[in-house]
Short mmCIF file of N, CA and C in Angstrom, two decimals:
data_model
loop_
_atom_site.label_atom_id
_atom_site.label_comp_id
_atom_site.label_asym_id
_atom_site.label_seq_id
_atom_site.Cartn_x
_atom_site.Cartn_y
_atom_site.Cartn_z
N MET A 1 78.31 106.61 93.30
CA MET A 1 78.58 106.05 94.83
C MET A 1 79.57 106.88 95.31
N LEU A 2 79.29 107.31 96.63
CA LEU A 2 80.12 107.91 97.53
C LEU A 2 81.07 107.21 98.31
N ALA A 3 82.16 107.29 98.55
CA ALA A 3 83.10 106.47 99.50
C ALA A 3 83.84 107.48 100.14
N LEU A 4 83.44 107.30 101.59
CA LEU A 4 84.33 108.20 102.54
C LEU A 4 85.19 107.28 103.41
N TYR A 5 86.19 107.85 103.86
CA TYR A 5 86.76 107.08 104.70
C TYR A 5 87.89 108.14 105.42
N ALA A 6 87.82 108.02 106.86
CA ALA A 6 88.55 109.40 107.54
C ALA A 6 88.61 110.74 106.88
N ASN A 7 89.36 111.22 106.34
CA ASN A 7 89.40 112.63 105.89
C ASN A 7 89.69 112.61 104.26
N ASP A 8 89.38 111.36 103.82
CA ASP A 8 89.40 111.02 102.23
C ASP A 8 88.37 110.60 101.77
N SER A 9 87.71 111.24 100.60
CA SER A 9 86.64 110.75 100.11
C SER A 9 86.62 110.64 98.62
N ALA A 10 85.88 109.95 98.03
CA ALA A 10 85.75 109.73 96.37
C ALA A 10 84.30 109.57 96.08
N TYR A 11 84.11 110.00 94.70
CA TYR A 11 82.71 109.95 94.23
C TYR A 11 82.94 109.06 92.92
N PHE A 12 82.23 107.97 92.61
CA PHE A 12 82.28 107.34 91.46
C PHE A 12 81.03 107.28 90.69
N ALA A 13 81.14 107.53 89.61
CA ALA A 13 80.03 107.68 88.60
C ALA A 13 80.37 106.78 87.25
N SER A 14 79.32 105.92 86.75
CA SER A 14 79.83 105.26 85.73
C SER A 14 78.57 105.18 84.70
N SER A 15 78.98 105.20 83.27
CA SER A 15 78.24 105.34 82.13
C SER A 15 78.91 104.95 81.09
N ARG A 16 78.16 104.35 80.14
CA ARG A 16 78.81 103.91 78.78
C ARG A 16 79.35 105.19 78.13
N ARG A 17 78.84 106.42 78.39
CA ARG A 17 79.44 107.58 77.83
C ARG A 17 80.03 108.38 78.86
N ALA A 18 81.04 108.90 78.51
CA ALA A 18 81.79 109.54 79.70
C ALA A 18 81.20 111.03 79.99
N ASP A 19 80.78 111.57 78.85
CA ASP A 19 79.94 112.86 79.21
C ASP A 19 78.84 112.73 80.15
N LEU A 20 78.06 111.73 80.17
CA LEU A 20 77.06 111.37 81.25
C LEU A 20 77.54 111.18 82.59
N ALA A 21 78.59 110.49 82.59
CA ALA A 21 79.06 110.25 83.90
C ALA A 21 79.60 111.51 84.55
N ALA A 22 80.37 112.32 83.63
CA ALA A 22 80.69 113.81 84.04
C ALA A 22 79.75 114.53 84.39
N LYS A 23 78.40 114.59 84.01
CA LYS A 23 77.45 115.36 84.24
C LYS A 23 76.81 114.69 85.72
N ARG A 24 76.85 113.64 85.88
CA ARG A 24 76.50 113.09 87.50
C ARG A 24 77.34 113.63 88.40
N VAL A 25 78.87 113.50 88.15
CA VAL A 25 79.68 114.11 88.97
C VAL A 25 79.48 115.45 89.29
N GLN A 26 79.39 116.24 88.24
CA GLN A 26 79.14 117.76 88.26
C GLN A 26 77.70 117.94 89.37
N ARG A 27 76.93 117.25 89.02
CA ARG A 27 75.54 117.33 89.82
C ARG A 27 75.91 117.25 91.23
N VAL A 28 76.96 116.18 91.63
CA VAL A 28 77.18 116.08 93.00
C VAL A 28 78.05 117.23 93.48
N PHE A 29 78.90 117.69 92.51
CA PHE A 29 79.68 118.89 92.89
C PHE A 29 78.90 120.13 93.05
N ASP A 30 77.81 120.17 92.47
CA ASP A 30 77.05 121.44 92.78
C ASP A 30 76.06 121.18 94.13
N LEU A 31 75.96 120.13 94.40
CA LEU A 31 75.18 119.88 95.79
C LEU A 31 76.23 120.04 97.01
N LEU A 32 77.51 119.64 96.76
CA LEU A 32 78.44 119.49 97.77
C LEU A 32 78.64 120.64 98.63
N PRO A 33 78.90 121.80 97.94
CA PRO A 33 78.98 123.07 99.07
C PRO A 33 77.95 123.31 100.03
N GLU A 34 76.81 123.12 99.64
CA GLU A 34 75.60 123.12 100.70
C GLU A 34 75.55 122.08 101.87
N TRP A 35 76.14 120.85 101.30
CA TRP A 35 76.11 119.56 102.50
C TRP A 35 77.57 120.11 103.23
N LEU A 36 78.58 120.41 102.80
CA LEU A 36 79.66 120.74 103.45
C LEU A 36 79.38 122.08 104.47
N ASP A 37 78.78 122.98 104.22
CA ASP A 37 78.39 124.05 104.87
C ASP A 37 77.60 123.49 106.15
N LYS A 38 76.89 122.82 105.71
CA LYS A 38 75.60 122.19 106.74
C LYS A 38 76.56 121.35 108.03
N TRP A 39 77.26 120.64 107.49
CA TRP A 39 78.07 119.78 108.31
C TRP A 39 79.51 120.44 108.84
N LYS A 40 79.65 121.68 108.51
CA LYS A 40 80.76 122.50 108.98
C LYS A 40 82.30 121.92 108.47
N MET A 41 82.15 121.16 107.45
CA MET A 41 83.20 120.65 106.72
C MET A 41 83.87 121.66 105.52
N ALA A 42 85.31 121.04 105.24
CA ALA A 42 85.77 121.84 104.08
C ALA A 42 86.49 120.94 103.13
N VAL A 43 86.63 121.32 101.97
CA VAL A 43 87.13 120.57 100.94
C VAL A 43 88.38 121.28 100.33
N ASN A 44 89.42 120.75 100.20
CA ASN A 44 90.40 121.19 99.38
C ASN A 44 90.40 121.20 97.95
N VAL A 45 90.01 122.09 97.22
CA VAL A 45 89.77 122.10 95.92
C VAL A 45 91.04 121.93 94.88
N SER A 46 92.08 122.42 95.45
CA SER A 46 93.33 122.29 94.73
C SER A 46 93.82 120.76 94.78
N LYS A 47 93.40 120.12 95.80
CA LYS A 47 93.81 118.43 95.71
C LYS A 47 92.75 117.49 95.49
N THR A 48 91.69 118.10 94.85
CA THR A 48 90.55 117.47 94.13
C THR A 48 90.99 117.13 92.77
N ALA A 49 90.86 115.89 92.34
CA ALA A 49 91.21 115.53 91.04
C ALA A 49 90.06 114.61 90.38
N ALA A 50 89.98 114.51 88.96
CA ALA A 50 89.12 113.81 88.19
C ALA A 50 89.73 112.69 87.45
N LEU A 51 89.25 111.63 87.29
CA LEU A 51 89.83 110.55 86.61
C LEU A 51 88.83 109.83 85.69
N LEU A 52 89.34 109.55 84.51
CA LEU A 52 88.46 108.99 83.50
C LEU A 52 89.00 107.78 83.36
N THR A 53 88.28 106.76 83.42
CA THR A 53 88.90 105.42 83.29
C THR A 53 88.18 104.70 81.93
N GLY A 54 88.95 104.04 81.33
CA GLY A 54 88.24 103.23 80.09
C GLY A 54 89.18 103.85 79.08
N SER A 55 88.55 103.46 77.71
CA SER A 55 89.43 103.68 76.38
C SER A 55 89.23 105.18 75.92
N GLN A 56 88.22 105.98 76.34
CA GLN A 56 88.27 107.51 75.88
C GLN A 56 89.32 108.23 76.49
N ARG A 57 89.92 108.79 75.54
CA ARG A 57 91.20 109.58 75.79
C ARG A 57 90.98 111.02 76.34
N ASN A 58 90.22 111.88 75.95
CA ASN A 58 90.05 113.16 76.26
C ASN A 58 88.70 113.47 76.71
N MET A 59 88.65 114.32 77.88
CA MET A 59 87.38 114.60 78.46
C MET A 59 87.17 116.27 77.80
N THR A 60 85.84 116.32 77.46
CA THR A 60 85.52 117.47 77.00
C THR A 60 84.95 118.73 77.91
N ASP A 61 84.09 117.98 78.89
CA ASP A 61 83.55 118.70 80.09
C ASP A 61 84.25 119.04 81.01
N GLN A 62 84.29 120.22 81.52
CA GLN A 62 85.36 120.63 82.48
C GLN A 62 84.49 120.74 83.92
N LEU A 63 84.83 119.86 84.98
CA LEU A 63 84.32 119.76 86.20
C LEU A 63 84.72 121.10 86.88
N ARG A 64 83.51 121.52 87.66
CA ARG A 64 83.96 122.73 88.69
C ARG A 64 83.31 122.59 89.89
N LEU A 65 84.11 122.97 91.15
CA LEU A 65 83.57 122.74 92.34
C LEU A 65 83.79 124.06 93.15
N ARG A 66 82.94 124.81 93.57
CA ARG A 66 83.19 126.12 94.34
C ARG A 66 83.71 127.07 93.19
N GLY A 67 83.32 126.90 92.10
CA GLY A 67 83.75 127.94 91.11
C GLY A 67 85.24 127.68 90.42
N GLN A 68 86.12 126.72 90.98
CA GLN A 68 87.11 126.40 90.52
C GLN A 68 87.08 125.24 89.61
N ALA A 69 88.11 125.10 88.74
CA ALA A 69 87.96 123.87 87.62
C ALA A 69 88.72 122.81 88.43
N ILE A 70 88.14 121.63 88.08
CA ILE A 70 88.89 120.30 88.55
C ILE A 70 89.62 119.63 87.40
N GLU A 71 90.94 119.36 87.65
CA GLU A 71 91.78 118.92 86.61
C GLU A 71 91.63 117.49 86.36
N TRP A 72 91.42 117.08 85.12
CA TRP A 72 91.55 115.86 84.71
C TRP A 72 92.86 115.11 84.78
N LYS A 73 93.19 114.11 85.41
CA LYS A 73 94.32 113.36 85.44
C LYS A 73 94.38 112.03 85.08
N THR A 74 95.67 111.70 84.70
CA THR A 74 95.66 110.16 84.08
C THR A 74 95.88 109.10 85.29
N CYS A 75 96.37 109.78 86.63
CA CYS A 75 96.62 108.72 87.62
C CYS A 75 96.28 109.77 88.85
N VAL A 76 95.48 109.24 89.80
CA VAL A 76 95.27 109.75 91.10
C VAL A 76 95.73 108.83 92.12
N ARG A 77 95.73 109.40 93.44
CA ARG A 77 96.28 108.65 94.61
C ARG A 77 94.93 108.64 95.45
N HIS A 78 94.42 107.60 95.91
CA HIS A 78 93.29 107.49 96.90
C HIS A 78 93.64 106.49 98.00
N LEU A 79 93.53 106.95 99.16
CA LEU A 79 93.92 106.30 100.52
C LEU A 79 95.37 105.56 99.98
N GLY A 80 96.12 106.26 99.67
CA GLY A 80 97.54 105.62 99.27
C GLY A 80 97.71 104.79 98.25
N VAL A 81 96.77 104.50 97.37
CA VAL A 81 96.96 103.70 96.27
C VAL A 81 96.92 104.54 94.93
N HIS A 82 97.83 104.25 94.24
CA HIS A 82 97.79 105.07 92.87
C HIS A 82 96.98 104.28 91.76
N ILE A 83 95.91 105.04 91.29
CA ILE A 83 95.07 104.33 90.37
C ILE A 83 95.21 105.20 89.15
N ASP A 84 95.71 104.40 87.92
CA ASP A 84 95.72 105.04 86.72
C ASP A 84 94.72 104.81 85.63
N ARG A 85 94.41 105.45 84.79
CA ARG A 85 93.24 105.44 83.79
C ARG A 85 92.93 104.42 83.34
N LEU A 86 93.81 103.32 83.10
CA LEU A 86 93.38 102.13 82.39
C LEU A 86 93.57 100.93 83.45
N LEU A 87 93.59 101.14 84.73
CA LEU A 87 93.47 100.44 85.81
C LEU A 87 94.66 99.49 85.71
N ARG A 88 96.01 99.63 85.23
CA ARG A 88 96.89 98.55 85.12
C ARG A 88 98.03 98.74 86.39
N ILE A 89 97.69 99.73 87.18
CA ILE A 89 98.30 99.56 88.54
C ILE A 89 99.98 99.94 88.23
N ILE A 90 100.31 100.34 87.09
CA ILE A 90 101.73 100.37 86.89
C ILE A 90 102.42 101.35 87.89
N SER A 91 101.77 102.69 88.08
CA SER A 91 102.18 103.52 88.98
C SER A 91 102.21 103.20 90.56
N GLN A 92 101.24 102.28 90.88
CA GLN A 92 101.26 101.70 92.13
C GLN A 92 102.30 100.95 92.31
N ILE A 93 102.67 100.11 91.48
CA ILE A 93 103.71 99.04 91.59
C ILE A 93 105.16 99.78 91.59
N ASP A 94 105.17 100.83 90.81
CA ASP A 94 106.49 101.71 90.82
C ASP A 94 106.75 102.47 92.33
N HIS A 95 105.64 102.70 92.59
CA HIS A 95 105.69 103.48 94.10
C HIS A 95 106.05 102.54 95.19
N VAL A 96 105.37 101.48 95.08
CA VAL A 96 105.64 100.41 95.92
C VAL A 96 107.06 99.84 96.11
N ILE A 97 107.58 99.68 94.88
CA ILE A 97 108.90 99.32 94.69
C ILE A 97 109.91 100.38 95.29
N GLN A 98 109.51 101.65 94.84
CA GLN A 98 110.41 102.62 95.26
C GLN A 98 110.41 102.80 96.85
N MET A 99 109.42 102.77 97.60
CA MET A 99 109.03 102.80 98.86
C MET A 99 110.00 101.54 99.50
N SER A 100 109.85 100.38 99.06
CA SER A 100 110.44 99.51 99.70
C SER A 100 111.96 99.32 99.35
N ARG A 101 112.49 100.10 98.24
CA ARG A 101 113.89 100.24 98.14
C ARG A 101 114.47 101.13 99.17
N ALA A 102 113.68 102.28 99.35
CA ALA A 102 114.20 103.29 100.43
C ALA A 102 114.22 102.73 101.87
N ALA A 103 113.22 102.03 102.16
CA ALA A 103 113.20 101.36 103.43
C ALA A 103 114.45 100.28 103.44
N ARG A 104 114.70 99.39 102.43
CA ARG A 104 115.72 98.50 102.49
C ARG A 104 117.05 99.37 102.61
N ALA A 105 117.28 100.39 101.82
CA ALA A 105 118.43 101.20 101.90
C ALA A 105 118.63 101.87 103.27
N LYS A 106 117.74 102.27 103.99
CA LYS A 106 117.93 102.87 105.49
C LYS A 106 118.18 101.72 106.27
N LEU A 107 117.71 100.62 106.19
CA LEU A 107 117.78 99.52 107.13
C LEU A 107 118.90 98.53 106.58
N ARG A 108 119.68 98.70 105.64
CA ARG A 108 120.85 97.86 105.01
C ARG A 108 121.70 97.74 106.17
N PRO A 109 122.22 98.68 106.75
CA PRO A 109 123.37 98.40 107.72
C PRO A 109 122.88 97.60 109.13
N ILE A 110 121.54 97.72 109.42
CA ILE A 110 120.91 96.84 110.47
C ILE A 110 120.69 95.44 109.89
N LEU A 111 120.43 95.32 108.83
CA LEU A 111 120.00 94.02 108.23
C LEU A 111 121.49 93.03 108.13
N ALA A 112 122.56 93.83 107.58
CA ALA A 112 123.77 93.23 107.35
C ALA A 112 124.39 92.97 108.76
N PHE A 113 124.22 93.56 109.80
CA PHE A 113 124.85 93.38 111.07
C PHE A 113 124.40 91.81 111.52
N ARG A 114 125.24 91.73 112.61
CA ARG A 114 125.08 90.28 113.23
C ARG A 114 124.06 90.39 114.19
N LEU A 115 122.75 90.10 113.80
CA LEU A 115 121.57 90.05 114.72
C LEU A 115 121.19 88.77 114.51
N LEU A 116 120.20 88.42 115.38
CA LEU A 116 119.74 86.92 115.26
C LEU A 116 118.69 87.27 113.98
N ILE A 117 118.60 86.07 113.30
CA ILE A 117 117.84 86.16 112.00
C ILE A 117 116.34 86.55 112.33
N LYS A 118 115.78 86.02 113.38
CA LYS A 118 114.54 86.28 114.02
C LYS A 118 114.28 87.81 114.20
N THR A 119 115.18 88.38 114.69
CA THR A 119 115.12 89.95 114.73
C THR A 119 115.15 90.57 113.52
N LYS A 120 115.95 90.25 112.67
CA LYS A 120 116.08 90.67 111.35
C LYS A 120 114.72 90.37 110.67
N LEU A 121 114.07 89.28 110.69
CA LEU A 121 112.89 88.96 110.25
C LEU A 121 111.62 89.94 110.72
N ALA A 122 111.70 90.20 111.97
CA ALA A 122 110.70 90.91 112.38
C ALA A 122 110.95 92.47 112.02
N ILE A 123 112.24 92.94 111.88
CA ILE A 123 112.36 94.24 111.20
C ILE A 123 111.90 94.24 109.78
N TYR A 124 112.14 93.39 108.99
CA TYR A 124 111.63 93.01 107.58
C TYR A 124 110.21 93.22 107.47
N LYS A 125 109.41 92.53 108.26
CA LYS A 125 108.02 92.28 108.37
C LYS A 125 107.56 93.72 108.67
N CYS A 126 108.07 94.40 109.44
CA CYS A 126 107.40 95.61 110.24
C CYS A 126 107.75 96.71 109.19
N TYR A 127 109.00 96.83 108.66
CA TYR A 127 109.17 97.99 107.68
C TYR A 127 109.38 98.05 106.34
N ILE A 128 109.55 96.69 105.87
CA ILE A 128 109.65 96.49 104.45
C ILE A 128 108.62 95.84 103.64
N ARG A 129 108.06 94.70 104.45
CA ARG A 129 106.93 94.13 103.86
C ARG A 129 105.60 94.83 103.85
N SER A 130 105.45 95.65 104.94
CA SER A 130 104.36 96.37 105.12
C SER A 130 104.27 97.36 103.98
N ARG A 131 105.37 97.83 103.41
CA ARG A 131 105.41 98.66 102.42
C ARG A 131 105.07 98.01 100.90
N LEU A 132 105.56 96.79 100.92
CA LEU A 132 105.14 95.92 99.70
C LEU A 132 103.72 95.60 99.59
N THR A 133 102.82 95.25 100.82
CA THR A 133 101.67 94.57 100.84
C THR A 133 100.80 95.68 101.16
N TYR A 134 101.22 97.10 101.38
CA TYR A 134 100.01 98.14 101.64
C TYR A 134 98.91 97.98 100.65
N ALA A 135 97.82 97.84 101.10
CA ALA A 135 96.54 97.76 100.37
C ALA A 135 96.35 96.71 98.98
N ALA A 136 97.20 95.83 99.43
CA ALA A 136 97.46 94.57 98.40
C ALA A 136 96.03 94.07 97.66
N LEU A 137 95.19 93.91 98.80
CA LEU A 137 94.00 93.21 98.46
C LEU A 137 93.26 94.15 97.41
N ALA A 138 93.41 95.33 97.34
CA ALA A 138 92.88 96.19 96.26
C ALA A 138 93.54 96.21 95.16
N TRP A 139 94.77 96.05 94.87
CA TRP A 139 95.55 96.17 93.66
C TRP A 139 96.15 95.14 93.14
N TYR A 140 96.56 93.96 94.05
CA TYR A 140 97.36 92.95 93.57
C TYR A 140 96.63 92.10 92.45
N ALA A 141 95.39 91.96 92.31
CA ALA A 141 94.65 91.26 91.42
C ALA A 141 94.83 91.87 90.15
N LEU A 142 94.97 92.95 90.12
CA LEU A 142 94.98 93.60 88.90
C LEU A 142 96.46 93.78 88.28
N CYS A 143 97.32 93.22 88.93
CA CYS A 143 98.67 93.16 88.47
C CYS A 143 99.00 92.04 87.22
N SER A 144 99.96 92.47 86.67
CA SER A 144 100.45 91.19 85.37
C SER A 144 101.31 90.55 85.98
N LYS A 145 101.66 89.55 85.33
CA LYS A 145 102.74 88.61 85.94
C LYS A 145 104.00 89.26 85.98
N LEU A 146 104.57 90.11 85.33
CA LEU A 146 105.70 90.72 85.23
C LEU A 146 105.59 91.87 86.50
N GLN A 147 104.51 92.59 86.72
CA GLN A 147 104.63 93.25 87.84
C GLN A 147 104.75 92.55 89.31
N ARG A 148 104.02 91.41 89.42
CA ARG A 148 104.15 90.58 90.53
C ARG A 148 105.50 90.04 90.69
N GLN A 149 106.18 89.84 89.46
CA GLN A 149 107.48 89.42 89.56
C GLN A 149 108.64 90.35 90.32
N ARG A 150 108.18 91.79 89.88
CA ARG A 150 109.10 92.93 90.34
C ARG A 150 108.73 93.14 91.71
N VAL A 151 107.70 92.88 92.25
CA VAL A 151 107.28 92.99 93.62
C VAL A 151 108.01 91.96 94.46
N LEU A 152 108.02 90.55 94.07
CA LEU A 152 108.68 89.45 94.52
C LEU A 152 110.06 89.63 94.56
N ALA A 153 110.85 90.19 93.62
CA ALA A 153 112.17 90.32 93.49
C ALA A 153 112.52 91.18 94.76
N GLN A 154 111.76 92.23 95.05
CA GLN A 154 112.11 93.19 96.13
C GLN A 154 112.33 92.31 97.61
N GLN A 155 111.20 91.41 97.64
CA GLN A 155 111.22 90.55 98.80
C GLN A 155 112.38 89.71 98.74
N ASN A 156 112.70 89.16 97.71
CA ASN A 156 113.85 88.21 97.68
C ASN A 156 115.12 88.89 97.77
N ILE A 157 115.35 90.15 97.52
CA ILE A 157 116.43 90.76 97.76
C ILE A 157 116.73 90.99 99.17
N VAL A 158 115.89 91.25 99.98
CA VAL A 158 115.95 91.40 101.37
C VAL A 158 116.18 90.36 101.94
N LEU A 159 115.16 89.37 101.70
CA LEU A 159 115.65 87.94 102.42
C LEU A 159 116.94 87.41 102.18
N ARG A 160 117.41 87.66 100.98
CA ARG A 160 118.87 87.21 100.78
C ARG A 160 119.86 87.86 101.73
N VAL A 161 119.67 89.39 101.81
CA VAL A 161 120.41 89.94 102.80
C VAL A 161 120.13 89.67 104.32
N ILE A 162 119.19 89.36 104.60
CA ILE A 162 118.77 88.81 105.97
C ILE A 162 119.54 87.31 106.28
N ALA A 163 119.51 86.60 105.34
CA ALA A 163 120.06 85.31 105.45
C ALA A 163 121.43 85.17 105.02
N GLY A 164 122.03 86.25 104.49
CA GLY A 164 123.54 86.23 104.05
C GLY A 164 123.61 85.01 102.89
N ALA A 165 122.84 84.81 102.27
CA ALA A 165 122.88 83.87 101.37
C ALA A 165 123.82 84.32 100.06
N GLY A 166 124.27 83.31 99.37
CA GLY A 166 125.17 83.73 98.22
C GLY A 166 124.10 83.55 96.82
N TRP A 167 124.82 83.89 95.81
CA TRP A 167 124.07 83.97 94.61
C TRP A 167 123.57 82.45 94.03
N TYR A 168 124.33 81.82 94.44
CA TYR A 168 124.00 80.21 94.05
C TYR A 168 122.86 79.68 94.92
N VAL A 169 122.19 80.13 95.83
CA VAL A 169 121.18 79.76 96.74
C VAL A 169 119.79 80.20 96.04
N LYS A 170 118.93 79.36 95.93
CA LYS A 170 117.62 79.62 95.21
C LYS A 170 116.79 80.59 96.01
N ASN A 171 116.10 81.38 95.54
CA ASN A 171 115.19 82.20 96.35
C ASN A 171 114.06 81.31 97.19
N ASP A 172 113.73 80.43 96.47
CA ASP A 172 112.40 79.48 97.16
C ASP A 172 113.24 78.85 98.32
N VAL A 173 114.47 78.44 98.26
CA VAL A 173 115.09 77.69 99.38
C VAL A 173 115.25 78.66 100.59
N ILE A 174 115.61 79.95 100.27
CA ILE A 174 115.59 81.10 101.34
C ILE A 174 114.52 81.41 101.93
N SER A 175 113.32 81.54 101.35
CA SER A 175 112.01 82.02 101.75
C SER A 175 111.46 80.69 102.42
N ARG A 176 111.85 79.67 102.00
CA ARG A 176 111.36 78.32 102.73
C ARG A 176 112.08 78.14 104.37
N ASP A 177 113.19 78.28 104.13
CA ASP A 177 114.18 78.17 105.29
C ASP A 177 113.84 79.49 106.44
N LEU A 178 113.49 80.53 105.82
CA LEU A 178 113.25 81.58 106.96
C LEU A 178 111.70 81.46 107.16
N ARG A 179 111.03 80.51 106.52
CA ARG A 179 109.54 80.54 106.71
C ARG A 179 108.88 81.72 106.40
N VAL A 180 109.06 82.38 105.23
CA VAL A 180 108.38 83.43 105.01
C VAL A 180 107.44 83.21 103.60
N GLU A 181 106.48 83.75 103.75
CA GLU A 181 105.38 83.44 102.64
C GLU A 181 105.89 84.35 101.65
N THR A 182 105.79 83.91 100.27
CA THR A 182 106.07 84.74 99.16
C THR A 182 104.66 85.64 98.85
N ILE A 183 104.99 86.88 98.25
CA ILE A 183 104.10 87.75 98.08
C ILE A 183 103.12 87.42 96.82
#
C-alpha cells in the first residue's frame, strides 16, 4: 500500500514472513526510479528508512534504492509521528512531552503574568495543547494508561500555572473551572 501526503510518502507491505514483505518492498523500490524520473521527482535516499514491525528482531535482506542501502531502524518518523517497531508509541509520547515542556518553558513568563485567564487559555490552546494533541487520532488509541497519564500531567501543569492554583486544588476542579476538556 502506498501512502502519499504532500512531500512525504510511505510504502507498507505485510506478510506473515518478514522476508516476503521485504521482497515486496524491494520490488517497489526497483520500479520507483523509473516512476520518479517520469514525473520529474526526486527522493532523498539518505532520509529513507525501513521499519519492521512485529516480533521478528533482525532483518536479513538489505533493501536498496538507486544502488544505495536503506537502513533498517527501530523507530521512524512519518508525518511528525514517531512509530516504533512494536507500535507502543513510547518515542511519540516522549517527543510530545518534550515539545510541550519546551513550549511551556518559553511561555512561562507570559502564563505567570497578570493577564486575563481567557487570554492565557487561548495561548495554551494555540501553543501547548496543539503540541500535545498533534496527530493524536493516529497514536492515542495505542497508548497505555501510564502514557496517557503522562500526557495528561503536562496539561494539568499548564492549567495549574494559568489558574494560579495551589497544590491543594484538584486537577479535575481546575480543568472544570477553566472549562478545558481533559486530553
